[in-house]
mmCIF file of C-alpha atoms in Angstrom:
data_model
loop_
_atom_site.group_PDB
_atom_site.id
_atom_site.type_symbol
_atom_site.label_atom_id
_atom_site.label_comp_id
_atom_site.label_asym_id
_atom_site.label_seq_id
_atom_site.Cartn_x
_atom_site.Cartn_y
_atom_site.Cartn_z
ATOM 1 C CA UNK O 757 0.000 0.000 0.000
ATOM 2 C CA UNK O 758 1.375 3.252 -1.154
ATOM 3 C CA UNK O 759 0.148 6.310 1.284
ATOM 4 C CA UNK O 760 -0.868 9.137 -0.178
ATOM 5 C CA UNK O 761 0.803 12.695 -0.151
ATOM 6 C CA UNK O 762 -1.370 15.215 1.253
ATOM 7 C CA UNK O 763 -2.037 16.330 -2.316
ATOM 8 C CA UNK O 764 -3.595 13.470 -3.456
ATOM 9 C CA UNK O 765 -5.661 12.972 -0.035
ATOM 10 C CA UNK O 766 -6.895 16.766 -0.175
ATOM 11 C CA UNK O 767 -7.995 15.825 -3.903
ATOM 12 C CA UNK O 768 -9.223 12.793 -3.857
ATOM 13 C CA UNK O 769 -11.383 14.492 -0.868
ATOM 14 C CA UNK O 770 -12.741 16.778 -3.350
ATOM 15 C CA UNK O 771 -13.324 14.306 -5.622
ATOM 16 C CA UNK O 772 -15.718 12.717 -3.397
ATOM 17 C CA UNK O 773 -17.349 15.999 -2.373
ATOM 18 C CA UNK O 774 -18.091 16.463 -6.109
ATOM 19 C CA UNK O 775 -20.681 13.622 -5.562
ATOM 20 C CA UNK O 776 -23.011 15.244 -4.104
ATOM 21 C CA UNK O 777 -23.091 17.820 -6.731
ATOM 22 C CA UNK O 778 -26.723 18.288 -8.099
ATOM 23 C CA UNK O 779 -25.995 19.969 -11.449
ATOM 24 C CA UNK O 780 -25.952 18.552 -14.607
ATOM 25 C CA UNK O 781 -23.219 20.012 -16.899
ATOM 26 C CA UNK O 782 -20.004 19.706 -14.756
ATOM 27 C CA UNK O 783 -19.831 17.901 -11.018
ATOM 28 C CA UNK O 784 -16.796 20.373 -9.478
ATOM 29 C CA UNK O 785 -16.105 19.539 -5.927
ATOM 30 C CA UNK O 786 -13.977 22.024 -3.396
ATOM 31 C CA UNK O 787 -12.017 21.766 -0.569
ATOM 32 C CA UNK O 788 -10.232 24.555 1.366
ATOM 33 C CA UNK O 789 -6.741 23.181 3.516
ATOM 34 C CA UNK O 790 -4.722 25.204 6.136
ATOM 35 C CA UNK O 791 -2.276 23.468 7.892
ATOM 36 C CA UNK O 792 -3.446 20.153 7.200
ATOM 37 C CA UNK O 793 -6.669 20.802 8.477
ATOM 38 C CA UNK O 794 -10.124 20.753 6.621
ATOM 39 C CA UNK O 795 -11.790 24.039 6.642
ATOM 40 C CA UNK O 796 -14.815 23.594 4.456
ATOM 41 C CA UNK O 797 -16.232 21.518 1.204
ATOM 42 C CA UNK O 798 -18.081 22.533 -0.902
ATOM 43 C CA UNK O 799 -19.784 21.418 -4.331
ATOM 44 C CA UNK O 800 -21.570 23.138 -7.255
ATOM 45 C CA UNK O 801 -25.348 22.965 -6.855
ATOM 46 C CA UNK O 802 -28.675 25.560 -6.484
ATOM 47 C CA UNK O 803 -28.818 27.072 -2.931
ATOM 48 C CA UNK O 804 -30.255 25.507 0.596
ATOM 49 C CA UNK O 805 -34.309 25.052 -0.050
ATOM 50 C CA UNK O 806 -34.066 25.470 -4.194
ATOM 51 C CA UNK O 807 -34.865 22.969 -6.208
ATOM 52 C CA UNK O 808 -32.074 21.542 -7.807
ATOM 53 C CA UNK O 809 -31.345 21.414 -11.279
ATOM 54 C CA UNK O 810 -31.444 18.060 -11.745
ATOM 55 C CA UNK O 811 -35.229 17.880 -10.708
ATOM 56 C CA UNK O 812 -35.679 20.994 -12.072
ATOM 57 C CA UNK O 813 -33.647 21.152 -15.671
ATOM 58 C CA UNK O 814 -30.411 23.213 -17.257
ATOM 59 C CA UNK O 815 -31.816 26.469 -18.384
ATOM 60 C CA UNK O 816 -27.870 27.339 -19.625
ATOM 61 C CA UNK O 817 -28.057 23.390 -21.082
ATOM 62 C CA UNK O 818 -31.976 24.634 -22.688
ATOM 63 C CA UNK O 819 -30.352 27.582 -24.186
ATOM 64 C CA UNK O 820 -27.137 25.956 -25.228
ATOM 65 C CA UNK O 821 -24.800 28.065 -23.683
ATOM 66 C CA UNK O 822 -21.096 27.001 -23.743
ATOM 67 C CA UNK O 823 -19.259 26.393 -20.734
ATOM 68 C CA UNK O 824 -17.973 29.602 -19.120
ATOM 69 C CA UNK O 825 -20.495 31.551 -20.394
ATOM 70 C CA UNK O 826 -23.362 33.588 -18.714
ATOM 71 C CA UNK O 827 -22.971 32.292 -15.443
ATOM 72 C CA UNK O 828 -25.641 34.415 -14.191
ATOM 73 C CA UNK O 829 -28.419 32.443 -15.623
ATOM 74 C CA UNK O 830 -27.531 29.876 -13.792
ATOM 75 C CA UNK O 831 -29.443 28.563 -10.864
ATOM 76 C CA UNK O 832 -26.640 26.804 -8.948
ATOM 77 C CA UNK O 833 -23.605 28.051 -6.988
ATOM 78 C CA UNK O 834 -20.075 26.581 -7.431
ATOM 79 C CA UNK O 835 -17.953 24.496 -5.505
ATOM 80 C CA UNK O 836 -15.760 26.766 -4.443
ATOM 81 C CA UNK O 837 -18.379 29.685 -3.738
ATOM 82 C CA UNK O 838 -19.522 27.060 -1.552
ATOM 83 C CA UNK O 839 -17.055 26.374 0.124
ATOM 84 C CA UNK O 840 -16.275 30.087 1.304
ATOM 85 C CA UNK O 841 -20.137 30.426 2.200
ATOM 86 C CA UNK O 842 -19.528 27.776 4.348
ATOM 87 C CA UNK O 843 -16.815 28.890 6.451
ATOM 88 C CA UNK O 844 -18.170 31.880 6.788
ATOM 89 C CA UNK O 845 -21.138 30.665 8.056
ATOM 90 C CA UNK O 846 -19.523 28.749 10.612
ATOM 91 C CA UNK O 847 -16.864 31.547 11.177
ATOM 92 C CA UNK O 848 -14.106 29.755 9.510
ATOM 93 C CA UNK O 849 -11.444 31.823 8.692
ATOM 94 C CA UNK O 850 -9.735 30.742 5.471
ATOM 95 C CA UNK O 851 -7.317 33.505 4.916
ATOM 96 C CA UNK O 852 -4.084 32.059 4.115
ATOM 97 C CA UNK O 853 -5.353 28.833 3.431
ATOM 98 C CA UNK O 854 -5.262 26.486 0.192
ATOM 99 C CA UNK O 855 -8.026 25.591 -2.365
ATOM 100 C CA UNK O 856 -7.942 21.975 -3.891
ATOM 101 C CA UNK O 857 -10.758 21.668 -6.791
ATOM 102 C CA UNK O 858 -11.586 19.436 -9.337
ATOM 103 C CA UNK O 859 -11.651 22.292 -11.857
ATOM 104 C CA UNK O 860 -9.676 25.429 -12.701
ATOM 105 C CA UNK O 861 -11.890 28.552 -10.501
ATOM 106 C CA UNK O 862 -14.240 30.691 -13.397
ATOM 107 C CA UNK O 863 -13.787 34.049 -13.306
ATOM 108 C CA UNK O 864 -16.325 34.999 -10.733
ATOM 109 C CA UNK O 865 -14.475 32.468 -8.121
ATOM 110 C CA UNK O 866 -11.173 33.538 -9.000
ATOM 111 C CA UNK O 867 -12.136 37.277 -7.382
ATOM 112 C CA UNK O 868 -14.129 35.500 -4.574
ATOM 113 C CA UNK O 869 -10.843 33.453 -3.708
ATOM 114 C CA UNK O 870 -8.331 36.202 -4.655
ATOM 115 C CA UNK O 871 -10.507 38.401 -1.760
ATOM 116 C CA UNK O 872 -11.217 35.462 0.829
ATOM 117 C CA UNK O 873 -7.018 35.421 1.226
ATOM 118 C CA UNK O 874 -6.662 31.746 -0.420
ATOM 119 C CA UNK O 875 -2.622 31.966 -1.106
ATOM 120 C CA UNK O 876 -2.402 28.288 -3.447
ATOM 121 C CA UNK O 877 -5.036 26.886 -5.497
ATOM 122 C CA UNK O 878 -4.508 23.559 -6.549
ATOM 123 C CA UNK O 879 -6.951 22.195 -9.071
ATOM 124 C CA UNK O 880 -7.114 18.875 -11.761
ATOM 125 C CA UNK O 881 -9.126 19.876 -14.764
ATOM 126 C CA UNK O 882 -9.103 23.382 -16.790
ATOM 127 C CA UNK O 883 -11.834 25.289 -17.167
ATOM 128 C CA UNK O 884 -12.810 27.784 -20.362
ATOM 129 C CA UNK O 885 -12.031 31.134 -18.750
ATOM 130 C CA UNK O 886 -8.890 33.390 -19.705
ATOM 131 C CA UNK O 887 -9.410 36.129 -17.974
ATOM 132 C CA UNK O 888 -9.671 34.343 -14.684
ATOM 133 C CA UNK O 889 -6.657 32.626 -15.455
ATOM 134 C CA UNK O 890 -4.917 35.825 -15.830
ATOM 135 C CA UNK O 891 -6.520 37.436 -12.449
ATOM 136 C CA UNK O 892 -5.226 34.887 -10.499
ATOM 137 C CA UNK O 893 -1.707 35.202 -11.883
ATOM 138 C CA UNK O 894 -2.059 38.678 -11.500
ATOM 139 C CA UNK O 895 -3.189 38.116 -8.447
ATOM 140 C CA UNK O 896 0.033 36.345 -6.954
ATOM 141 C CA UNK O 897 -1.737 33.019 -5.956
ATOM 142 C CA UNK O 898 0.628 29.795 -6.623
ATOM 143 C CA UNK O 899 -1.132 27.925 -9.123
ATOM 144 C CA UNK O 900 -0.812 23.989 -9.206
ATOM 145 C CA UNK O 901 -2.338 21.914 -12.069
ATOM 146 C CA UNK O 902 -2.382 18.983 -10.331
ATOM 147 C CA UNK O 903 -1.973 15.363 -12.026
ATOM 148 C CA UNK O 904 -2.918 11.883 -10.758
ATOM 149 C CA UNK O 905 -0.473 9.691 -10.545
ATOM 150 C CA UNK O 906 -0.487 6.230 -11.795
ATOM 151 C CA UNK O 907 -3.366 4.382 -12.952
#
């Protein structure tokens, strides 16, 4: 048995927080580190009381909008804005602390993490969106694309 490095244990945590993802494009799950320690999860779905989208439809999916477009008409939140929601609802401070998702952060979550104080973001697939690319290099955040190893 191999152990894993605390890498691959803080991702393949987010991959199983992606599971209980509700929407029906992209399942993105979130998980926010500091010092070792789990701060908060959190996965892309509509907000507490909503119906979800997967009892309710894709309105972005109806209108065939591409992937990093017109977030705004979407119902659900993402992983990683819910993952700040919740430790701010608990009064979790996450300043300082490091973001492991299963997707490069949109634009919209790059600014929410640039201003929440997350200092490395460490994420497994890309994600359509330049600019937030850019703002987060801008921004002085280390970047890791991460990559599973072995089979």
């Amino acid at each position: 048995m191999t152990r894993p490095s605390w890498e691959e244990y803080f991702m393949e945590i987010a991959h199983l927080v992606k599971m209980r993802s509700t929407c029906i494009r992209r399942q993105v799950g979130a998980v926010l580190v500091k010092d070792k320690n789990i701060l908060a999860t959190g996965y892309n779905g509509a907000p507490s009381g909503i119906g979800h989208c997967l009892d309710r439809g894709c309105l972005r999916e109806q209108m065939n909008i591409p992937s990093g477009e017109r977030h705004e008409i979407c119902r659900g939140l993402h992983a990683e804005q819910n993952a700040i929601i919740q430790a701010a609802k608990h009064g979790t401070g996450i300043d300082g602390a490091t973001l492991y998702c299963t997707n490069q952060p949109c634009g919209i979550c790059a600014k929410m993490v640039i201003n929440a104080g997350v200092k490395h973001i460490i994420f497994e697939e890309g994600y359509p969106d330049s600019l937030a690319a850019e703002m987060l290099k801008e921004s002085g955040i280390i970047i890791t694309h991460y990559k599973k190893r072995g089979p």
